[in-house]
PDB file of C-alpha atoms in Angstrom:
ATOM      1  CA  UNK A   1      94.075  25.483 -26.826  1.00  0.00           C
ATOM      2  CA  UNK A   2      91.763  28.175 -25.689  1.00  0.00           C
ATOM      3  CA  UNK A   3      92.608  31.455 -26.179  1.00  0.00           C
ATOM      4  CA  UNK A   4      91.438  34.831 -24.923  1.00  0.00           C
ATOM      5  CA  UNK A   5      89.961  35.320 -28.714  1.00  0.00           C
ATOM      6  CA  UNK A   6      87.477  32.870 -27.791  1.00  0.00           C
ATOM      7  CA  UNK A   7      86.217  34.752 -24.884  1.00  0.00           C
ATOM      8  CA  UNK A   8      86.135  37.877 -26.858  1.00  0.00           C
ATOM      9  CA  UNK A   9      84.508  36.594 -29.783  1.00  0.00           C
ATOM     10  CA  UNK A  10      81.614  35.073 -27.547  1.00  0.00           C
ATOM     11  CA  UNK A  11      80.982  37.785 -25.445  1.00  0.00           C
ATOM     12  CA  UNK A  12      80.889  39.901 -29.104  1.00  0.00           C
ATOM     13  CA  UNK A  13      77.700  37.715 -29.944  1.00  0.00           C
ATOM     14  CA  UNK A  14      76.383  37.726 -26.837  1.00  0.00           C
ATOM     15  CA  UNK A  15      76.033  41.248 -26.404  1.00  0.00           C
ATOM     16  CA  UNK A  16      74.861  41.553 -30.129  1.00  0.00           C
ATOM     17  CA  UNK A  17      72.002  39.465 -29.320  1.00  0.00           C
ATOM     18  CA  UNK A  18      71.134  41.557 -26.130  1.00  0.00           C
ATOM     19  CA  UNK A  19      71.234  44.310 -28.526  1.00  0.00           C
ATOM     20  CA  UNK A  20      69.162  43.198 -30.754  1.00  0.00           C
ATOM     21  CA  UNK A  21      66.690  42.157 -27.921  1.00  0.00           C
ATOM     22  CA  UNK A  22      66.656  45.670 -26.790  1.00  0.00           C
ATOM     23  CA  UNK A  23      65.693  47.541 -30.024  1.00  0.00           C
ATOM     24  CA  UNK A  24      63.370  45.104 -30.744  1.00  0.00           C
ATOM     25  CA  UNK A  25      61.351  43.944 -27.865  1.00  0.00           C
ATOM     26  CA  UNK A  26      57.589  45.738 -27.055  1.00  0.00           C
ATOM     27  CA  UNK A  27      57.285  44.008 -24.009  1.00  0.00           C
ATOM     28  CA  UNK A  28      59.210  45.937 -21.110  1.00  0.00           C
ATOM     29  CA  UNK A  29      60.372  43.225 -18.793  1.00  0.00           C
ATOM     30  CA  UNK A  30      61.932  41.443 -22.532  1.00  0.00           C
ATOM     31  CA  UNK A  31      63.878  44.665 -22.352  1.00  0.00           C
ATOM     32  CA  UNK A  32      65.351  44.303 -19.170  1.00  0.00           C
ATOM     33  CA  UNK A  33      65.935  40.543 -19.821  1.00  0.00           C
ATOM     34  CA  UNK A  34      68.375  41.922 -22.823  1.00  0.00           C
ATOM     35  CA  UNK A  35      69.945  43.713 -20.573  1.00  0.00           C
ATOM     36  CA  UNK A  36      70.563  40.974 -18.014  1.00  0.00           C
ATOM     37  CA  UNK A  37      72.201  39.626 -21.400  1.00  0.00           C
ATOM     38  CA  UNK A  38      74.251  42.194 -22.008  1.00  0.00           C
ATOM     39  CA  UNK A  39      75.592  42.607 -18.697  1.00  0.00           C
ATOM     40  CA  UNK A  40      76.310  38.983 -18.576  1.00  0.00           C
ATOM     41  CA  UNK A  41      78.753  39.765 -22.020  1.00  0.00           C
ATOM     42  CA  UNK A  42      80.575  42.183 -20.189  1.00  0.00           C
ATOM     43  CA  UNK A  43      81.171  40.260 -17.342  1.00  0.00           C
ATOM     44  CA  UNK A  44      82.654  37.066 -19.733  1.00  0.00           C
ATOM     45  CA  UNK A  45      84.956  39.992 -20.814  1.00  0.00           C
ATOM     46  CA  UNK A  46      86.037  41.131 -17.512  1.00  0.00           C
ATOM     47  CA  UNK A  47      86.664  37.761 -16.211  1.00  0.00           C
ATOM     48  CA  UNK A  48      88.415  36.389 -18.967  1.00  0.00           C
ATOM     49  CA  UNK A  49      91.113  39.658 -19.731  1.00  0.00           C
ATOM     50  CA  UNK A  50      91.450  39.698 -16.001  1.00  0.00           C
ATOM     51  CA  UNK A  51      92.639  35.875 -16.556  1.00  0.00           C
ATOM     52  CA  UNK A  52      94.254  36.431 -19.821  1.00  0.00           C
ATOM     53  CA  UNK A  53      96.141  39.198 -19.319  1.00  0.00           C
ATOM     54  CA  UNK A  54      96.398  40.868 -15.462  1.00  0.00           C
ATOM     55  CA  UNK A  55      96.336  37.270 -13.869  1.00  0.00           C
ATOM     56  CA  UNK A  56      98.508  38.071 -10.534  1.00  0.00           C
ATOM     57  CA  UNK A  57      95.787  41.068  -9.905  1.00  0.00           C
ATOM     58  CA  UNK A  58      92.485  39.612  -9.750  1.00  0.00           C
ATOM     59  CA  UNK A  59      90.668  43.361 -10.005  1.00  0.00           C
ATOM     60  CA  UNK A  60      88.551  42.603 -13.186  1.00  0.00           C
ATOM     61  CA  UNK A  61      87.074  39.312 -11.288  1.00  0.00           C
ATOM     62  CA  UNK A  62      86.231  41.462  -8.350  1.00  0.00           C
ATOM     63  CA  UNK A  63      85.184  44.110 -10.752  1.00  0.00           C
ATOM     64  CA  UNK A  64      82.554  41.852 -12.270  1.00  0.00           C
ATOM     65  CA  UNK A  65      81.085  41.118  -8.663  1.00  0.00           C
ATOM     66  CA  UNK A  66      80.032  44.556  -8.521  1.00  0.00           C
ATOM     67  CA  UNK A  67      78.902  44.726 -11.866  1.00  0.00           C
ATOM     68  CA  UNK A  68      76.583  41.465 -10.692  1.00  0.00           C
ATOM     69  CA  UNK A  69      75.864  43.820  -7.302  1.00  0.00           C
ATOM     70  CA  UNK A  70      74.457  46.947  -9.966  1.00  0.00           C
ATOM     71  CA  UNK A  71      72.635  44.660 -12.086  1.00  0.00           C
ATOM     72  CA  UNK A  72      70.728  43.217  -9.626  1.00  0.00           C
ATOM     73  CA  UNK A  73      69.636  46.209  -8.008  1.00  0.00           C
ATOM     74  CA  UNK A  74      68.991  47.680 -11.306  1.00  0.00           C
ATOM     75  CA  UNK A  75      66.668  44.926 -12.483  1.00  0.00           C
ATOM     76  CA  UNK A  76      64.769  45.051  -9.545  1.00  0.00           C
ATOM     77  CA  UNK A  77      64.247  48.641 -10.056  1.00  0.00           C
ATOM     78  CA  UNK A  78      63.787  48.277 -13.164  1.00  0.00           C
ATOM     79  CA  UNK A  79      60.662  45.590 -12.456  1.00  0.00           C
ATOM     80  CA  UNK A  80      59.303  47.332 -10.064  1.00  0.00           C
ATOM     81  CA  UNK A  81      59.274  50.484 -12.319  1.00  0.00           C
ATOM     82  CA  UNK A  82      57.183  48.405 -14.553  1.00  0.00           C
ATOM     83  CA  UNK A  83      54.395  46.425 -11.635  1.00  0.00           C
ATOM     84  CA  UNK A  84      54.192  50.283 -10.924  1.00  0.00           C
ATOM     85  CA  UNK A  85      53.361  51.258 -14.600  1.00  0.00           C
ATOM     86  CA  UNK A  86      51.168  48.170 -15.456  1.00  0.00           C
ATOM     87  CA  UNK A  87      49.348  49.291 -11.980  1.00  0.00           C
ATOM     88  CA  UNK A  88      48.668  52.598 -13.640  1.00  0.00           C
ATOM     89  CA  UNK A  89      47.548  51.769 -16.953  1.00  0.00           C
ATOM     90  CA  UNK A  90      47.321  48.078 -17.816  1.00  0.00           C
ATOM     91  CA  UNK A  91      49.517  47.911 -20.403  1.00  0.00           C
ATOM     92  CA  UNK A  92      53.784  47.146 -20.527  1.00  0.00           C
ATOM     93  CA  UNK A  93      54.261  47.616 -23.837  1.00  0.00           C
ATOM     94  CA  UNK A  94      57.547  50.128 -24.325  1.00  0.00           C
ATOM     95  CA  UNK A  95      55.745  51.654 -27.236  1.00  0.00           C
ATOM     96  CA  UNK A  96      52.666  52.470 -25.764  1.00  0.00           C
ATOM     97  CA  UNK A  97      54.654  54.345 -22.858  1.00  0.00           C
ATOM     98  CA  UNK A  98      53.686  57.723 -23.895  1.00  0.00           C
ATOM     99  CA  UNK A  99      52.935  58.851 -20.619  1.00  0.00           C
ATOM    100  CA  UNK A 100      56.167  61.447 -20.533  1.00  0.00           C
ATOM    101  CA  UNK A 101      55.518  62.082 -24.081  1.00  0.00           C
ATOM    102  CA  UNK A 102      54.521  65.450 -24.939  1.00  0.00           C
TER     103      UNK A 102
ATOM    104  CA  UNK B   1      91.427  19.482 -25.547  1.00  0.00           C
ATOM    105  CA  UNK B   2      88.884  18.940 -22.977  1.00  0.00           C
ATOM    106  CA  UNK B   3      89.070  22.695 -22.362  1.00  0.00           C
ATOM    107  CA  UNK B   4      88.077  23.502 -25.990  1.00  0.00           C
ATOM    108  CA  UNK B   5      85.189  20.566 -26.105  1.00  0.00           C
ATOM    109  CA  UNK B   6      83.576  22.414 -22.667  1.00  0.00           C
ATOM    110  CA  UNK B   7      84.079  26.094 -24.363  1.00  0.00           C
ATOM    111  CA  UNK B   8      81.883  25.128 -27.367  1.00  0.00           C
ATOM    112  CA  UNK B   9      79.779  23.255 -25.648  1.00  0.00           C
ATOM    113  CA  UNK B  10      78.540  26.231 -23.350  1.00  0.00           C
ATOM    114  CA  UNK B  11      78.974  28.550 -25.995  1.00  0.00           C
ATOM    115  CA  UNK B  12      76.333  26.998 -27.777  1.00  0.00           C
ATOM    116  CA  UNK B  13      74.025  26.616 -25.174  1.00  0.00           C
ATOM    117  CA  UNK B  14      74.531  30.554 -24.384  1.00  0.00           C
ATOM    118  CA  UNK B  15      74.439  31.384 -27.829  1.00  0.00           C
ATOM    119  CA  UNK B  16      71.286  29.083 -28.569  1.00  0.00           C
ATOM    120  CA  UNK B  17      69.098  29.963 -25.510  1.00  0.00           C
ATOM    121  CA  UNK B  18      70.363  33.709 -26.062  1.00  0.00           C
ATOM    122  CA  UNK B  19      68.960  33.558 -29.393  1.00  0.00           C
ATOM    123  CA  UNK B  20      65.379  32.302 -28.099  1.00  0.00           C
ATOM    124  CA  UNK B  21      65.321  34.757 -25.028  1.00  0.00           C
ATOM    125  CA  UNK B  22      65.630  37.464 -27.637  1.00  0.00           C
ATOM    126  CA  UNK B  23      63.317  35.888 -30.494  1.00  0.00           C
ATOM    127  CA  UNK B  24      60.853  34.087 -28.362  1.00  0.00           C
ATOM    128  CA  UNK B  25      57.137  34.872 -28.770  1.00  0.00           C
ATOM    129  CA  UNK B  26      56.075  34.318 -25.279  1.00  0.00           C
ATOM    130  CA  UNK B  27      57.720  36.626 -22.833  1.00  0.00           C
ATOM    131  CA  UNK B  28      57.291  33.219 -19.968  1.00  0.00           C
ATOM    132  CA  UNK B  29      58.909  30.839 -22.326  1.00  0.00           C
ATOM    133  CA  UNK B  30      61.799  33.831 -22.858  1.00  0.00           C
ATOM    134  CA  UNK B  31      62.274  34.013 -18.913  1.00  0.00           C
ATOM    135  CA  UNK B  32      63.061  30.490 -18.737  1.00  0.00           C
ATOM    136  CA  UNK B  33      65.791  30.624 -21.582  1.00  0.00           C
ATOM    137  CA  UNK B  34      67.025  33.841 -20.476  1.00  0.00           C
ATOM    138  CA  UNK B  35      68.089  31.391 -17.516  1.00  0.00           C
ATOM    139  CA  UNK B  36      69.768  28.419 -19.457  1.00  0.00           C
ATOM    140  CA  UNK B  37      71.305  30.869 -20.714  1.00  0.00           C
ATOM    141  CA  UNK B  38      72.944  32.625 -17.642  1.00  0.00           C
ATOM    142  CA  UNK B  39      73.361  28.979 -16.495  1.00  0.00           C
ATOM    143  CA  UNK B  40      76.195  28.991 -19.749  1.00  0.00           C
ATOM    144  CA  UNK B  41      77.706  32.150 -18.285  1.00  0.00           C
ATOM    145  CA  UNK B  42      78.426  30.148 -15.009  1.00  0.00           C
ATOM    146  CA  UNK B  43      80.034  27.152 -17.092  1.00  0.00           C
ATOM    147  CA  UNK B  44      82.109  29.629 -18.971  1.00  0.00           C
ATOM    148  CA  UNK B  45      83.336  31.329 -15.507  1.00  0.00           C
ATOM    149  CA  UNK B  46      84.223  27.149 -14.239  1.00  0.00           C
ATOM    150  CA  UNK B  47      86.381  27.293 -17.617  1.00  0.00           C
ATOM    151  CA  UNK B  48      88.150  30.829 -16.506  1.00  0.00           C
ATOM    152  CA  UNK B  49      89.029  29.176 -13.342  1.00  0.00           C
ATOM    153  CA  UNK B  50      86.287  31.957 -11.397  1.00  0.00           C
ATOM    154  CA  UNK B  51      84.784  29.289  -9.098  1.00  0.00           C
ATOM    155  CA  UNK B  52      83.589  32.293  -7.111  1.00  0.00           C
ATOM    156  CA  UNK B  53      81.964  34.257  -9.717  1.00  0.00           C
ATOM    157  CA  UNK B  54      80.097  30.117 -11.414  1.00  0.00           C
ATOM    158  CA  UNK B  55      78.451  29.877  -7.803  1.00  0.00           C
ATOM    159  CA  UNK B  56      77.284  33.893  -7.215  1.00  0.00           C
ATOM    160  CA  UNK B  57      75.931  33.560 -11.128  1.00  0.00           C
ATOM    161  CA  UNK B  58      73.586  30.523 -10.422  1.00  0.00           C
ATOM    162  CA  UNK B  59      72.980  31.463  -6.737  1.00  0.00           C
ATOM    163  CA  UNK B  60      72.060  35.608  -7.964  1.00  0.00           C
ATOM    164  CA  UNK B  61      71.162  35.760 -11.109  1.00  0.00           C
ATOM    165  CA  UNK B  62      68.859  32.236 -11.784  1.00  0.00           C
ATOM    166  CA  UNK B  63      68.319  32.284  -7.975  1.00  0.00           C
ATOM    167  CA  UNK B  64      67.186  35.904  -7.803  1.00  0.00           C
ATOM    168  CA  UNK B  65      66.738  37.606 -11.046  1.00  0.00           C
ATOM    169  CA  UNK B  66      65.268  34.734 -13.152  1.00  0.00           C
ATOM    170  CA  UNK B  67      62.396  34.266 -10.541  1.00  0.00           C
ATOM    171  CA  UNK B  68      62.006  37.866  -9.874  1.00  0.00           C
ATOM    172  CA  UNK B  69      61.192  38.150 -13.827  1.00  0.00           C
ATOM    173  CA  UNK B  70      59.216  35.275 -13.672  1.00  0.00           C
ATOM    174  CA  UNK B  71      57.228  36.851 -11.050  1.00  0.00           C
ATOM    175  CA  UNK B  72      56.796  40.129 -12.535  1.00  0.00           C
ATOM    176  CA  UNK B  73      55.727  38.332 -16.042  1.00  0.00           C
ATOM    177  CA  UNK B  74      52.791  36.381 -14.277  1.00  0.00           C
ATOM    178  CA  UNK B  75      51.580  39.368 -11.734  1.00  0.00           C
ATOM    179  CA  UNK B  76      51.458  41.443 -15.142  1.00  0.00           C
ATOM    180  CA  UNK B  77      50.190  39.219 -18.066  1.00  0.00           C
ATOM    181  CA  UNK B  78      48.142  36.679 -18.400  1.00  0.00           C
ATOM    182  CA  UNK B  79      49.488  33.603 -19.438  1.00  0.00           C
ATOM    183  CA  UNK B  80      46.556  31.675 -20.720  1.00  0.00           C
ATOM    184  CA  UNK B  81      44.697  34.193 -22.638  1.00  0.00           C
ATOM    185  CA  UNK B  82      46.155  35.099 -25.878  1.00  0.00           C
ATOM    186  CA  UNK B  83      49.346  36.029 -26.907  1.00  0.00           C
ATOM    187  CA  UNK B  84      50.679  39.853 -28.001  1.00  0.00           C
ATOM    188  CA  UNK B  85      52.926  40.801 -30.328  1.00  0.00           C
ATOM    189  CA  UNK B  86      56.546  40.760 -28.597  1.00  0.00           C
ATOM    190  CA  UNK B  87      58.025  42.395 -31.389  1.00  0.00           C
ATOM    191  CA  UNK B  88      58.210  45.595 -33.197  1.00  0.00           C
ATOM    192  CA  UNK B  89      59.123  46.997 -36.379  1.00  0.00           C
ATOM    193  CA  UNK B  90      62.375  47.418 -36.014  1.00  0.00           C
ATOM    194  CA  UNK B  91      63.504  44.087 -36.708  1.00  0.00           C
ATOM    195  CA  UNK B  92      65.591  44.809 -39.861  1.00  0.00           C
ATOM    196  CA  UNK B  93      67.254  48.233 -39.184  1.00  0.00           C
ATOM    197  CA  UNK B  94      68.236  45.968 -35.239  1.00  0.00           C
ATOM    198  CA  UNK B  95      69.903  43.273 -37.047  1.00  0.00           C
ATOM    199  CA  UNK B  96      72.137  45.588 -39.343  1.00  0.00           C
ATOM    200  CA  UNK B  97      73.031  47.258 -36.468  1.00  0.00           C
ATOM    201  CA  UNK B  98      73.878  44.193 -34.350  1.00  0.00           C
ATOM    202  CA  UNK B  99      75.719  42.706 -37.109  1.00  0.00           C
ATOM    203  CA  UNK B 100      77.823  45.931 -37.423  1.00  0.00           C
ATOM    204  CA  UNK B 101      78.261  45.934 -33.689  1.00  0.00           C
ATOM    205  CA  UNK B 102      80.025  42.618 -33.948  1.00  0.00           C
ATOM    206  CA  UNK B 103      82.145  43.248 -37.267  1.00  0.00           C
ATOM    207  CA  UNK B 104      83.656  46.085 -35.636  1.00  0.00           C
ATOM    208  CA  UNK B 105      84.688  44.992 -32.699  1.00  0.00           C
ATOM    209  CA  UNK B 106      85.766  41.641 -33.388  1.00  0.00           C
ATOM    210  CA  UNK B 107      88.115  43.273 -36.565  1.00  0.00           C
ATOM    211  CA  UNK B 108      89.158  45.312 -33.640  1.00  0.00           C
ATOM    212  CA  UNK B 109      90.252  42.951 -31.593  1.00  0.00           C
ATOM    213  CA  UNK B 110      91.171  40.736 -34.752  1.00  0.00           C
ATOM    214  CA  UNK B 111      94.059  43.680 -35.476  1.00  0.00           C
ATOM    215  CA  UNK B 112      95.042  43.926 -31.926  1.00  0.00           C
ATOM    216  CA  UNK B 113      98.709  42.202 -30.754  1.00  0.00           C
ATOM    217  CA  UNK B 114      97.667  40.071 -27.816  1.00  0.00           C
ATOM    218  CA  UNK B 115     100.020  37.519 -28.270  1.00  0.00           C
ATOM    219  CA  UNK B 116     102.728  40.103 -26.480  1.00  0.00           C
ATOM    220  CA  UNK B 117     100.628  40.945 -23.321  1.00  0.00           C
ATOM    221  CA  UNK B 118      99.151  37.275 -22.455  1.00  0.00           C
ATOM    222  CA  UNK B 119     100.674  36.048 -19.073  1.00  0.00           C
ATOM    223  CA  UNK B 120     100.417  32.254 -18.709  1.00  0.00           C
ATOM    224  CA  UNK B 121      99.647  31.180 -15.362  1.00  0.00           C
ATOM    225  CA  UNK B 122      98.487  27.554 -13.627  1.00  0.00           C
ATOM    226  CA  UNK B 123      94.776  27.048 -12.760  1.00  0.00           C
ATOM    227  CA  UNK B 124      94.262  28.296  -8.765  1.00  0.00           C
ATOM    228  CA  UNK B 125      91.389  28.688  -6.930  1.00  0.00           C
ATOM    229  CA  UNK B 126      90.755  32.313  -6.583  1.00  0.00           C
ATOM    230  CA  UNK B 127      87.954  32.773  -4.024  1.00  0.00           C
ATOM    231  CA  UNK B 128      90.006  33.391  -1.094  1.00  0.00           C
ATOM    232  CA  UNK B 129      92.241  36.618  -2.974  1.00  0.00           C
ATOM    233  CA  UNK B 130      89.031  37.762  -3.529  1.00  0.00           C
ATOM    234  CA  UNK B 131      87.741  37.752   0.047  1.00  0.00           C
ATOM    235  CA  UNK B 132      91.372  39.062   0.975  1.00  0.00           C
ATOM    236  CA  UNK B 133      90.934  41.903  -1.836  1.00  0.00           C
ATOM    237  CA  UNK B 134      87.439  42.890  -1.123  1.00  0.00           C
ATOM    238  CA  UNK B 135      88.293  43.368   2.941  1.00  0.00           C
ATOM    239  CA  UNK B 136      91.174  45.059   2.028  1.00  0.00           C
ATOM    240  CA  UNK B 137      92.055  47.217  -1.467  1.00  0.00           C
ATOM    241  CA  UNK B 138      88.218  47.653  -1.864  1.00  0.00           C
ATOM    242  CA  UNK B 139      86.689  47.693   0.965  1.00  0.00           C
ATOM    243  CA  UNK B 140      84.957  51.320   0.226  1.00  0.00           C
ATOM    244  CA  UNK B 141      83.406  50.058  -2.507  1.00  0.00           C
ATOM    245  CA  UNK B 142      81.826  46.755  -0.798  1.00  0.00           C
ATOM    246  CA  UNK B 143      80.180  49.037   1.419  1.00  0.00           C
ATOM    247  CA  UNK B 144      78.762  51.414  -0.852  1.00  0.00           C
ATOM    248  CA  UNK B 145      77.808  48.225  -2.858  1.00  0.00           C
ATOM    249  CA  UNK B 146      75.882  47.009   0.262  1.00  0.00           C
ATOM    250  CA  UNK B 147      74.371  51.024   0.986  1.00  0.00           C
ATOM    251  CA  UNK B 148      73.509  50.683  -3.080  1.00  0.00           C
ATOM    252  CA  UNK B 149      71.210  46.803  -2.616  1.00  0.00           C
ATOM    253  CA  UNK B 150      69.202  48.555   0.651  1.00  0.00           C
ATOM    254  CA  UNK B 151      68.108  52.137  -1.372  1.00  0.00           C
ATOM    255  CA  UNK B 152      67.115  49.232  -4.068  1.00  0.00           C
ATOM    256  CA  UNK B 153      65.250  47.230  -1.686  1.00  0.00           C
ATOM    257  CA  UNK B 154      63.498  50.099   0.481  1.00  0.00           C
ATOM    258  CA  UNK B 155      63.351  52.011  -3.207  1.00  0.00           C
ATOM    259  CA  UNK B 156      61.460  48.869  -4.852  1.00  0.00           C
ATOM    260  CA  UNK B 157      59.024  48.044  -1.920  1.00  0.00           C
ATOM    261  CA  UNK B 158      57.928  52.308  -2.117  1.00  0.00           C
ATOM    262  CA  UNK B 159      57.551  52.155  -5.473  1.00  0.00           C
ATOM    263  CA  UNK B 160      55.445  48.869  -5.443  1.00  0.00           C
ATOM    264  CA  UNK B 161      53.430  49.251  -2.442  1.00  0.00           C
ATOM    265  CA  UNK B 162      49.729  50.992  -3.218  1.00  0.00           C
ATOM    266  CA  UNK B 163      49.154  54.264  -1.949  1.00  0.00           C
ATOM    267  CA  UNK B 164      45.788  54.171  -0.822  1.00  0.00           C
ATOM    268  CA  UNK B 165      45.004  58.077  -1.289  1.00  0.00           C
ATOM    269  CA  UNK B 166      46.500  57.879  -4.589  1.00  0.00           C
ATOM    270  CA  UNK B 167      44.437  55.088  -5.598  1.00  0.00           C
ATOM    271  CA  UNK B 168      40.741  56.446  -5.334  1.00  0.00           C
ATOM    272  CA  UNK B 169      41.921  60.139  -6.615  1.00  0.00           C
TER     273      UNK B 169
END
């Protein structure tokens, strides 16, 4: 029988593993692909308490639709930030962004 | 029975291709797992009963976001010549951490009384409450939602788009 520790549990890894992708990744768009990972985690979350637990009120379903909404426009932000920055100095690498460093 | 078969089945494939998005040493291969692995996600949501949420996770995220990365990787890398390091040195001091992440919040939830506060319901169909909802109860927030993807667009095209002055200065 599937239970709502399920969910939990593998939204737990999930977003573990987008951690880890963020502290570890050089490469700039790999960071925003961890966080595409992350938000897809808390969206497993919000669907499956909003099933669990509130089912008559679907709010964390439409909740996650506007999570999906942010994301998006984030990550497109987020890549154009970086076309802009590889335009400037031919490099993505998050640890050679110094540029604001003083 | 079925139910549990179908959970581990795409909670392996999300755990698996999460793994190699994150661990992968080149950032095109990483793309493409990064969207078997949002693929999962939408198999998980068909398990929930969110029939809405399965079809706007292939249709936006390996519709849209996917090929938008893929994009970005090959306007900024090359993919033939040779391969960078994707990592850095924080590889040990990231897993600790990540490992900790997960021991603490799954002994949270672990001590945590659900049993109390789970409602039972039948398997519906939930796309048309949702339409209802989002007309109705939240209709402020589908239109700021809709101001919020036009600044992105106009926002990404400025910040894109050469400026020609710029460029030669």
């Amino acid at each position: 029988m599937l239970s709502l520790m399920h969910f939990v549990i593998l939204s737990v890894i999930l977003f573990s593993i987008g951690i880890f992708g963020v502290l570890t990744r050089r490469n700039a768009i790999g960071i925003l692909m961890s966080l595409e990972l992350i938000f897809n985690a808390i969206n497993i979350n919000m669907v499956a308490f909003s099933k669990f637990l509130t089912p008559d009120n679907i709010y964390g379903e439409i909740f996650t639709i506007f999570i999906i909404t942010v994301a998006t426009a984030e990550s497109v932000l987020g890549l154009a930030i970086i076309l802009a920055i590889y335009r400037m100095r031919q490099k993505i690498y998050a640890d050679e962004m110094n540029l604001m460093k003083w | 029975m079925v139910e549990l078969i179908l959970f581990y089945f795409w909670a392996a494939i999300i755990i698996i291709a999460a793994i190699f998005t994150v661990i992968s040493k080149n950032i095109y291969h990483s793309a493409l797992w990064l969207g078997l692995t949002l693929f999962g996600v939408a198999g998980i949501f068909v398990l929930l009963n969110a029939y809405f949420l399965a079809g706007i996770q292939v249709l936006i995220y390996i519709g849209a976001v996917v090929v938008l990365t893929i994009f970005v990787i090959t306007l900024t890398k090359e993919i033939t010549g040779k391969l960078e390091k994707q990592h850095n040195k924080q590889i040990i001091p990231a897993l600790i951490s990540c490992l900790l992440c997960v021991f603490l919040i799954i002994s949270a939830v672990l001590k945590t009384d659900w049993a109390t506060r789970i409602i039972h319901t039948t398997a519906e169909d939930k796309t048309a409450k949702i339409g209802n909802l989002l007309l109705t109860d939240f209709v402020l927030p589908f239109e700021f939602a809709s101001v919020l993807l036009l600044v992105a667009l106009i926002g990404a095209i400025v910040i894109v788009s050469i400026d020609k002055e710029n460029e030669n200065a």
